[in-house]
Amino acid sequence: MPGPEVEKFRDRVATVNERGERNWVSAKKPRGLFAKWRTIFSFFQMFIFVTLPFLKINGHPFLLLDFIERKFVLFGLVFGPHDFHLFGLTMIAVLVFIILFTAAFGRIFCGWFCPQTLFMEMIFRKIEFWMFGINGISPITKKKHPGKMFIKHIIFFIITFIITHILLAYFMGGDDMLELASQPFENTGAYIGISIFSFVLFLEYTRFREQLCTFICPYGRLQGVLLDQDSIVIAYDYKRGEPREFLRKNRERTGGDCINCKECIAVCPTGIDIKNGTQLECINCTACIDACDFVMKRVGFEPGLIRYASKTEIETGHRKIFTIRTIAYSVVLTLLVTLISFLLVNRSDVELTILRTRGLMWQDRPDNKISNMYDVKIINKTWDAFNVNLELNNVQGEIDIVGKELIVKSQEVNETKFFIVLDNKQITQLSTPIEIKVLKQGKTIDLIKTTFLGKVKKDSNEN
């Protein structure tokens, strides 16, 4: 087992020293198979991030999250406040997926998918490696190269300014963002807000950095209650590596495979020692795996001392992914996805309700006619405006729409009133069932059943 010095990490987080001051992390550039694949994957992620808000389907956005107008577009489909039940179910499904994914594979999302890691490790950190070498930036480097530091900060701010504009495109649309960017002096207020947000991002990637993952991100705390001994995380094989012993020439080795080179600590972007076990600061970036494998190959030992593994696998040599927990989460997630898919497939482009106006009885009209007032609400979930026509299906009468026309604009709600006028001879009971046929461009899209109130004449033979 690890020596007594290992337990010191429990006294404080890796980025805080004994005096409570911050330890600045100067991570060394990782090299290896995982670093290569993460770089390739990051290019793919960057391409999606930059192009997604500008993609269109039939001239309409592929993705839009307009919270101000309460309009959301996902995969070309328009969603609004009327689809809140879909939004709620989707959020529940996402939460269940996060729980399932974390229980099975630990914090792998942070190292491979999280935007914070993507920008920090694959853009800003790589710029520092390019400017200052593979050992990154240390306090000594800052003092020796003040000119380079100034240039680095300018580059960082330009990049954060671009990132802010791309993020803005997700919330206002790609075309509107480009129009805003092309007219900075006509949109002074908007550019002040953009500059402030860009400066916040700039501070985050120059000063706050890995502390976002350690102190703010709730996902790191979640793994403490979601992980178990069967969760696959980045783990140090202490059964093979302990006791640690420095590698010395011409001396018989009596310890484990770990030579205590501390390369796994040098490349860690959050400054932890993975040999201390799973810690909340670990973002599963695989840098320590590449560093350890490189050293193992150099000294002639088998790679994999640090690898993706579960505690059960290290202790018994057997990996177990499908546990009772993961199976239960999988069943719940499958049911949720099935329900959401069913609702999406059966989601209509037009949602319509017709109700008789409350508090009103009938209205007498000339020529022995009688009318009732109704409220109609039509939700247009499509990109096109259209007219709606109403016709009576099972009785003879007239429909008089307030405003004469029922026009529903794209992605809007139209609420109005109309009258149904019937001949008094047709009224044989207090409440007469009627059917209203709803037509869009000549095609019937719905058949609404309601009632018509009218006065019933007394029998002439009745005294």
Coordinates of C-alpha atoms in Angstrom, one line a residue:
M1 CA 0.0 0.0 0.0
P2 CA 1.1 3.6 -0.4
G3 CA 3.4 5.1 2.2
P4 CA 2.3 7.5 5.0
E5 CA 3.2 10.5 3.0
V6 CA 0.4 9.8 0.6
E7 CA -2.3 10.8 3.1
K8 CA -1.1 14.5 3.2
F9 CA -3.2 15.3 0.2
R10 CA -6.3 15.0 2.4
D11 CA -5.3 18.1 4.4
R12 CA -6.0 20.5 1.5
V13 CA -6.6 20.7 -2.2
A14 CA -3.7 20.5 -4.6
T15 CA -3.8 24.2 -5.5
V16 CA -3.5 25.5 -1.9
N17 CA -0.3 25.3 0.1
E18 CA 0.1 25.0 3.9
R19 CA -0.3 28.8 4.4
G20 CA -3.6 28.8 2.5
E21 CA -2.0 30.5 -0.5
R22 CA -2.6 29.4 -4.1
N23 CA -0.2 27.0 -5.7
W24 CA 0.0 27.9 -9.4
V25 CA -0.1 24.9 -11.6
S26 CA 2.5 24.8 -14.3
A27 CA 1.6 21.7 -16.1
K28 CA 4.1 20.0 -18.4
K29 CA 3.0 19.3 -22.0
P30 CA 1.6 15.7 -22.2
R31 CA 2.8 13.4 -25.0
G32 CA 1.4 10.1 -25.9
L33 CA -1.4 8.1 -27.5
F34 CA -4.2 9.7 -25.4
A35 CA -2.9 13.2 -26.0
K36 CA -2.9 12.6 -29.7
W37 CA -6.5 11.3 -29.7
R38 CA -7.7 14.1 -27.5
T39 CA -6.1 16.6 -29.8
I40 CA -7.9 15.0 -32.8
F41 CA -11.1 14.9 -31.0
S42 CA -10.8 18.5 -29.9
F43 CA -10.5 19.6 -33.5
F44 CA -13.7 17.8 -34.2
Q45 CA -15.4 19.5 -31.2
M46 CA -14.1 22.9 -32.2
F47 CA -15.5 22.4 -35.7
I48 CA -18.9 21.6 -34.3
F49 CA -18.8 24.5 -31.8
V50 CA -18.0 27.0 -34.5
T51 CA -20.3 25.8 -37.2
L52 CA -23.4 24.6 -35.3
P53 CA -25.0 28.1 -34.7
F54 CA -24.6 28.9 -38.4
L55 CA -26.1 25.6 -39.8
K56 CA -29.5 25.9 -41.4
I57 CA -32.3 23.6 -42.6
N58 CA -34.4 25.0 -45.4
G59 CA -33.1 28.5 -44.6
H60 CA -33.9 28.2 -40.8
P61 CA -31.5 27.7 -37.9
F62 CA -30.5 24.2 -37.0
L63 CA -29.9 25.2 -33.3
L64 CA -31.1 28.3 -31.5
L65 CA -31.6 29.0 -27.8
D66 CA -33.4 32.4 -27.7
F67 CA -34.4 32.8 -24.0
I68 CA -35.5 36.4 -24.5
E69 CA -38.1 35.5 -27.1
R70 CA -38.7 32.1 -25.5
K71 CA -38.0 30.4 -28.8
F72 CA -35.8 27.3 -29.0
V73 CA -34.8 25.4 -32.2
L74 CA -33.4 22.0 -31.9
F75 CA -32.5 20.0 -35.0
G76 CA -34.6 22.4 -37.1
L77 CA -37.7 21.9 -34.9
V78 CA -39.2 24.9 -33.2
F79 CA -40.1 24.6 -29.5
G80 CA -41.7 27.2 -27.2
P81 CA -43.3 27.6 -23.8
H82 CA -46.1 25.2 -24.9
D83 CA -43.5 22.5 -25.1
F84 CA -42.4 22.9 -21.5
H85 CA -43.3 19.2 -20.7
L86 CA -40.8 18.1 -23.3
F87 CA -38.1 20.4 -21.9
G88 CA -38.8 19.0 -18.4
L89 CA -38.6 15.4 -19.5
T90 CA -35.4 16.1 -21.5
M91 CA -33.7 17.7 -18.4
I92 CA -34.7 14.7 -16.3
A93 CA -33.3 12.3 -19.0
V94 CA -30.0 14.4 -19.2
L95 CA -29.7 14.2 -15.4
V96 CA -30.2 10.4 -15.4
F97 CA -27.7 10.0 -18.2
I98 CA -25.1 12.0 -16.2
I99 CA -25.7 9.8 -13.2
L100 CA -25.5 6.6 -15.3
F101 CA -22.4 7.8 -17.2
T102 CA -20.6 8.9 -14.0
A103 CA -21.5 5.7 -12.1
A104 CA -20.0 3.6 -15.0
F105 CA -17.1 5.7 -16.3
G106 CA -16.4 8.4 -13.7
R107 CA -15.6 11.9 -14.7
I108 CA -14.7 11.1 -18.3
F109 CA -17.0 13.9 -19.5
C110 CA -14.7 16.5 -17.9
G111 CA -11.6 15.4 -19.7
W112 CA -13.1 14.7 -23.2
F113 CA -16.3 16.8 -23.6
C114 CA -16.4 19.7 -21.2
P115 CA -16.0 23.1 -22.9
Q116 CA -13.8 24.4 -20.0
T117 CA -11.3 21.6 -20.5
L118 CA -11.6 21.9 -24.3
F119 CA -10.7 25.6 -24.3
M120 CA -8.2 25.5 -21.4
E121 CA -6.1 22.5 -22.5
M122 CA -6.6 22.5 -26.3
I123 CA -6.3 26.2 -27.0
F124 CA -4.9 28.4 -24.2
R125 CA -2.5 25.8 -22.7
K126 CA -1.2 24.9 -26.2
I127 CA -0.5 28.5 -26.9
E128 CA 1.6 28.7 -23.7
F129 CA 3.5 25.5 -24.7
W130 CA 4.1 27.1 -28.1
M131 CA 5.4 30.4 -26.6
F132 CA 7.2 29.1 -23.5
G133 CA 8.1 25.5 -24.1
I134 CA 6.9 22.1 -22.9
N135 CA 7.2 23.0 -19.2
G136 CA 4.5 25.7 -19.5
I137 CA 4.6 28.9 -17.4
S138 CA 6.3 29.0 -14.0
P139 CA 6.8 32.1 -11.8
I140 CA 10.4 32.3 -13.0
T141 CA 9.2 32.2 -16.6
K142 CA 6.9 35.1 -16.0
K143 CA 9.7 37.3 -14.6
K144 CA 12.1 36.3 -17.4
H145 CA 9.7 37.0 -20.3
P146 CA 7.4 40.0 -19.5
G147 CA 7.2 40.8 -23.2
K148 CA 6.0 37.3 -24.1
M149 CA 3.5 37.4 -21.2
F150 CA 2.0 40.7 -22.5
I151 CA 1.7 39.2 -26.0
K152 CA 0.1 36.1 -24.6
H153 CA -2.5 38.1 -22.8
I154 CA -3.4 40.0 -26.0
I155 CA -3.8 36.7 -27.8
F156 CA -5.9 35.3 -25.0
F157 CA -8.2 38.3 -25.0
I158 CA -8.7 38.1 -28.8
I159 CA -9.6 34.4 -28.6
T160 CA -12.0 35.0 -25.7
F161 CA -13.6 37.8 -27.7
I162 CA -14.1 35.4 -30.6
I163 CA -15.5 32.7 -28.3
T164 CA -18.0 35.2 -26.8
H165 CA -19.3 36.1 -30.3
I166 CA -19.7 32.4 -31.2
L167 CA -21.5 31.8 -27.9
L168 CA -23.7 34.7 -28.6
A169 CA -24.7 33.2 -32.0
Y170 CA -26.2 30.2 -30.1
F171 CA -28.6 32.6 -28.3
M172 CA -29.5 35.2 -31.0
G173 CA -28.8 33.3 -34.3
G174 CA -25.7 33.2 -36.5
D175 CA -27.0 35.8 -39.0
D176 CA -28.0 38.3 -36.3
M177 CA -24.6 37.9 -34.6
L178 CA -22.7 38.6 -37.8
E179 CA -24.9 41.6 -38.4
L180 CA -24.2 42.8 -34.9
A181 CA -20.4 42.2 -35.3
S182 CA -20.3 44.2 -38.5
Q183 CA -21.9 47.2 -36.9
P184 CA -20.1 47.8 -33.6
F185 CA -20.7 51.6 -33.4
E186 CA -24.4 51.2 -34.0
N187 CA -24.7 48.6 -31.2
T188 CA -22.6 50.2 -28.5
G189 CA -24.6 48.8 -25.6
A190 CA -24.4 45.3 -26.9
Y191 CA -20.6 45.6 -27.5
I192 CA -20.1 46.8 -23.9
G193 CA -21.8 43.7 -22.7
I194 CA -19.8 41.5 -25.0
S195 CA -16.5 43.1 -23.9
I196 CA -17.4 42.6 -20.2
F197 CA -18.2 38.9 -20.8
S198 CA -15.0 38.5 -22.8
F199 CA -13.0 40.0 -20.0
V200 CA -14.6 37.6 -17.5
L201 CA -13.6 34.7 -19.8
F202 CA -10.1 36.2 -20.2
L203 CA -9.7 36.3 -16.4
E204 CA -11.0 32.7 -16.1
Y205 CA -8.4 31.3 -18.6
T206 CA -5.5 33.5 -17.3
R207 CA -6.1 33.6 -13.6
F208 CA -8.9 31.2 -12.3
R209 CA -8.1 28.3 -14.6
E210 CA -8.3 24.9 -12.9
Q211 CA -10.0 26.4 -9.9
L212 CA -13.3 26.4 -11.8
C213 CA -13.1 22.6 -11.9
T214 CA -12.1 22.3 -8.3
F215 CA -14.2 24.9 -6.5
I216 CA -17.2 25.8 -8.7
C217 CA -18.2 23.0 -11.0
P218 CA -20.8 20.8 -9.1
Y219 CA -20.0 17.8 -11.3
G220 CA -16.8 17.2 -9.4
R221 CA -18.8 17.0 -6.1
L222 CA -21.3 14.7 -7.7
Q223 CA -18.8 12.0 -8.4
G224 CA -18.2 11.6 -4.7
V225 CA -21.6 10.1 -4.3
L226 CA -22.0 8.5 -7.7
L227 CA -18.8 6.5 -7.9
D228 CA -18.4 3.1 -6.4
Q229 CA -15.7 0.4 -6.5
D230 CA -16.9 -0.7 -10.0
S231 CA -16.7 2.7 -11.6
I232 CA -14.0 3.0 -14.3
V233 CA -11.8 5.9 -13.5
I234 CA -8.2 6.9 -14.1
A235 CA -6.5 4.8 -11.4
Y236 CA -3.1 4.0 -10.2
D237 CA -2.4 0.3 -9.8
Y238 CA -1.0 0.3 -6.3
K239 CA -0.8 -3.5 -6.1
R240 CA 1.7 -3.4 -8.9
G241 CA 3.4 -0.1 -8.1
E242 CA 4.0 -0.3 -4.4
P243 CA 6.3 0.0 -2.6
R244 CA 7.7 2.9 -4.6
E245 CA 11.4 2.8 -5.2
F246 CA 13.8 5.0 -7.2
L247 CA 15.4 3.3 -10.2
R248 CA 19.2 2.8 -9.6
K249 CA 21.7 1.3 -11.9
N250 CA 23.5 -1.9 -10.9
R251 CA 21.3 -2.5 -7.9
E252 CA 18.7 -5.2 -7.5
R253 CA 15.2 -3.8 -7.4
T254 CA 13.0 -4.9 -4.5
G255 CA 10.1 -2.4 -4.8
G256 CA 7.2 -2.1 -7.1
D257 CA 7.1 -0.8 -10.7
C258 CA 6.6 2.9 -9.6
I259 CA 10.0 4.6 -9.7
N260 CA 8.6 7.8 -8.1
C261 CA 9.6 10.0 -11.0
K262 CA 6.6 12.3 -10.4
E263 CA 6.0 12.8 -14.1
C264 CA 2.3 12.1 -13.5
I265 CA 2.2 15.1 -11.2
A266 CA 4.2 17.3 -13.6
V267 CA 1.7 16.9 -16.4
C268 CA -1.5 17.1 -14.3
P269 CA -3.5 20.3 -15.2
T270 CA -5.0 20.4 -11.7
G271 CA -1.8 19.6 -9.9
I272 CA -2.8 16.4 -8.1
D273 CA -0.9 13.2 -7.5
I274 CA -3.1 10.4 -9.0
K275 CA -1.2 7.9 -6.9
N276 CA -3.2 9.2 -3.9
G277 CA -6.4 7.7 -5.4
T278 CA -9.5 9.3 -6.9
Q279 CA -9.8 13.0 -6.0
L280 CA -12.4 15.6 -6.8
E281 CA -9.8 17.7 -8.7
C282 CA -9.2 14.9 -11.2
I283 CA -10.8 15.7 -14.6
N284 CA -9.8 12.4 -16.3
C285 CA -7.7 14.1 -18.9
T286 CA -5.4 11.1 -19.3
A287 CA -2.2 13.2 -19.2
C288 CA -0.9 11.1 -16.3
I289 CA -1.5 7.9 -18.3
D290 CA 0.6 9.1 -21.2
A291 CA 3.4 10.4 -18.9
C292 CA 3.5 7.1 -16.9
D293 CA 3.4 4.9 -20.0
F294 CA 6.3 6.9 -21.5
V295 CA 8.4 6.3 -18.4
M296 CA 7.5 2.6 -18.1
K297 CA 8.6 2.0 -21.7
R298 CA 11.9 3.9 -21.1
V299 CA 12.8 1.8 -18.1
G300 CA 11.6 -1.5 -19.7
F301 CA 8.5 -2.0 -17.6
E302 CA 5.0 -2.9 -18.8
P303 CA 2.8 0.2 -19.5
G304 CA -0.5 0.5 -17.7
L305 CA 0.6 1.3 -14.2
I306 CA -1.8 4.3 -14.4
R307 CA -4.8 3.4 -16.6
Y308 CA -8.6 3.4 -17.0
A309 CA -9.7 0.9 -14.3
S310 CA -12.0 0.3 -11.4
K311 CA -11.0 -0.4 -7.8
T312 CA -12.5 -3.9 -8.2
E313 CA -10.4 -4.5 -11.3
I314 CA -7.2 -3.5 -9.6
E315 CA -7.9 -5.7 -6.6
T316 CA -9.3 -8.7 -8.4
G317 CA -8.2 -8.3 -12.0
H318 CA -11.8 -8.5 -13.2
R319 CA -13.7 -5.5 -14.7
K320 CA -17.4 -5.3 -13.9
I321 CA -19.4 -2.6 -15.7
F322 CA -23.0 -3.8 -15.5
T323 CA -23.9 -3.6 -11.8
I324 CA -27.4 -3.3 -10.3
R325 CA -27.0 0.5 -10.2
T326 CA -26.1 0.9 -13.8
I327 CA -28.8 -1.5 -15.0
A328 CA -31.4 0.3 -13.0
Y329 CA -30.2 3.7 -14.3
S330 CA -30.2 2.3 -17.9
V331 CA -33.8 1.0 -17.6
V332 CA -35.0 4.4 -16.3
L333 CA -33.1 6.3 -19.0
T334 CA -34.5 3.9 -21.7
L335 CA -38.0 4.6 -20.5
L336 CA -37.5 8.3 -20.5
V337 CA -36.0 8.3 -24.0
T338 CA -38.8 6.2 -25.3
L339 CA -41.4 8.5 -23.8
I340 CA -39.7 11.6 -25.2
S341 CA -39.3 10.0 -28.7
F342 CA -43.0 9.1 -28.7
L343 CA -44.0 12.6 -27.8
L344 CA -41.8 14.1 -30.4
V345 CA -43.0 11.8 -33.1
N346 CA -46.7 12.6 -32.3
R347 CA -46.0 16.3 -31.8
S348 CA -48.3 18.3 -34.1
D349 CA -47.3 21.4 -36.0
V350 CA -50.4 23.2 -34.9
E351 CA -52.0 23.1 -31.4
L352 CA -55.6 24.4 -31.2
T353 CA -58.2 24.7 -28.4
I354 CA -61.7 26.0 -28.6
L355 CA -63.8 26.7 -25.5
R356 CA -67.1 28.4 -25.1
T357 CA -66.6 31.8 -23.4
R358 CA -67.3 31.5 -19.7
G359 CA -69.9 33.6 -17.9
L360 CA -72.0 34.1 -21.1
M361 CA -75.2 32.5 -22.1
W362 CA -76.7 32.8 -25.5
Q363 CA -77.3 36.0 -27.5
D364 CA -80.6 36.6 -29.4
R365 CA -80.2 37.7 -33.0
P366 CA -82.5 39.0 -35.7
D367 CA -84.4 36.6 -38.0
N368 CA -85.1 34.2 -35.1
K369 CA -81.4 33.3 -34.7
I370 CA -79.3 32.7 -31.6
S371 CA -75.5 32.8 -31.1
N372 CA -72.8 31.7 -28.6
M373 CA -69.4 33.2 -28.2
Y374 CA -66.2 31.0 -28.2
D375 CA -62.5 31.5 -27.4
V376 CA -60.0 30.0 -29.8
K377 CA -56.3 29.7 -29.2
I378 CA -54.0 28.5 -32.0
I379 CA -50.2 27.8 -31.6
N380 CA -48.2 27.7 -34.7
K381 CA -45.1 25.5 -34.2
T382 CA -43.9 25.9 -37.8
W383 CA -41.8 28.4 -39.7
D384 CA -44.6 29.5 -42.0
A385 CA -47.6 31.7 -41.4
F386 CA -51.0 30.4 -42.4
N387 CA -54.8 31.1 -42.3
V388 CA -57.2 28.9 -40.4
N389 CA -60.8 28.4 -41.4
L390 CA -63.5 27.1 -39.1
E391 CA -66.6 25.2 -40.4
L392 CA -69.5 23.6 -38.6
N393 CA -69.6 19.8 -39.2
N394 CA -72.8 18.4 -37.8
V395 CA -75.2 21.4 -37.9
Q396 CA -76.2 24.1 -40.3
G397 CA -75.1 27.6 -39.2
E398 CA -72.7 30.4 -39.4
I399 CA -69.3 31.2 -37.9
D400 CA -68.5 34.8 -37.4
I401 CA -64.8 35.4 -36.4
V402 CA -63.9 38.6 -34.6
G403 CA -61.6 40.3 -37.0
K404 CA -62.9 38.3 -40.0
E405 CA -59.7 36.4 -40.5
L406 CA -57.8 33.9 -38.3
I407 CA -54.1 34.4 -39.3
V408 CA -51.4 32.7 -37.3
K409 CA -47.8 34.0 -37.8
S410 CA -44.8 31.8 -37.7
Q411 CA -44.0 30.5 -34.2
E412 CA -46.6 32.7 -32.6
V413 CA -49.9 32.2 -30.7
N414 CA -53.1 33.7 -31.9
E415 CA -56.0 34.1 -29.5
T416 CA -59.3 35.5 -30.6
K417 CA -63.1 35.0 -30.3
F418 CA -65.8 34.0 -32.7
F419 CA -69.5 33.5 -32.7
I420 CA -71.5 30.4 -33.8
V421 CA -74.9 31.5 -35.1
L422 CA -77.7 28.9 -35.4
D423 CA -81.4 29.1 -36.3
N424 CA -83.6 28.9 -33.3
K425 CA -85.5 26.0 -34.9
Q426 CA -82.4 23.8 -34.5
I427 CA -82.3 24.2 -30.7
T428 CA -84.2 21.3 -29.2
Q429 CA -82.3 21.1 -25.9
L430 CA -80.5 23.4 -23.5
S431 CA -77.0 22.1 -24.5
T432 CA -76.6 21.0 -28.1
P433 CA -73.5 19.0 -29.1
I434 CA -71.7 20.6 -32.1
E435 CA -68.5 19.8 -34.1
I436 CA -66.2 22.4 -35.5
K437 CA -63.9 21.4 -38.3
V438 CA -60.5 23.2 -38.4
L439 CA -59.0 23.6 -41.9
K440 CA -55.5 24.8 -42.8
Q441 CA -55.0 25.5 -46.5
G442 CA -58.2 23.5 -47.3
K443 CA -57.1 20.4 -45.3
T444 CA -58.8 19.3 -42.1
I445 CA -56.2 19.4 -39.3
D446 CA -58.6 18.9 -36.3
L447 CA -62.2 18.3 -35.3
I448 CA -63.2 20.0 -32.1
K449 CA -66.3 18.9 -30.1
T450 CA -68.1 21.5 -27.9
T451 CA -71.6 22.5 -26.9
F452 CA -74.0 25.2 -27.9
L453 CA -76.4 26.7 -25.3
G454 CA -79.8 27.8 -26.3
K455 CA -83.3 28.4 -24.9
V456 CA -85.8 25.6 -25.4
K457 CA -89.4 26.6 -26.3
K458 CA -92.1 25.3 -24.0
D459 CA -94.7 22.9 -25.6
S460 CA -97.7 24.9 -26.8
N461 CA -100.1 22.4 -25.3
E462 CA -98.5 22.9 -21.9
N463 CA -100.4 25.1 -19.6

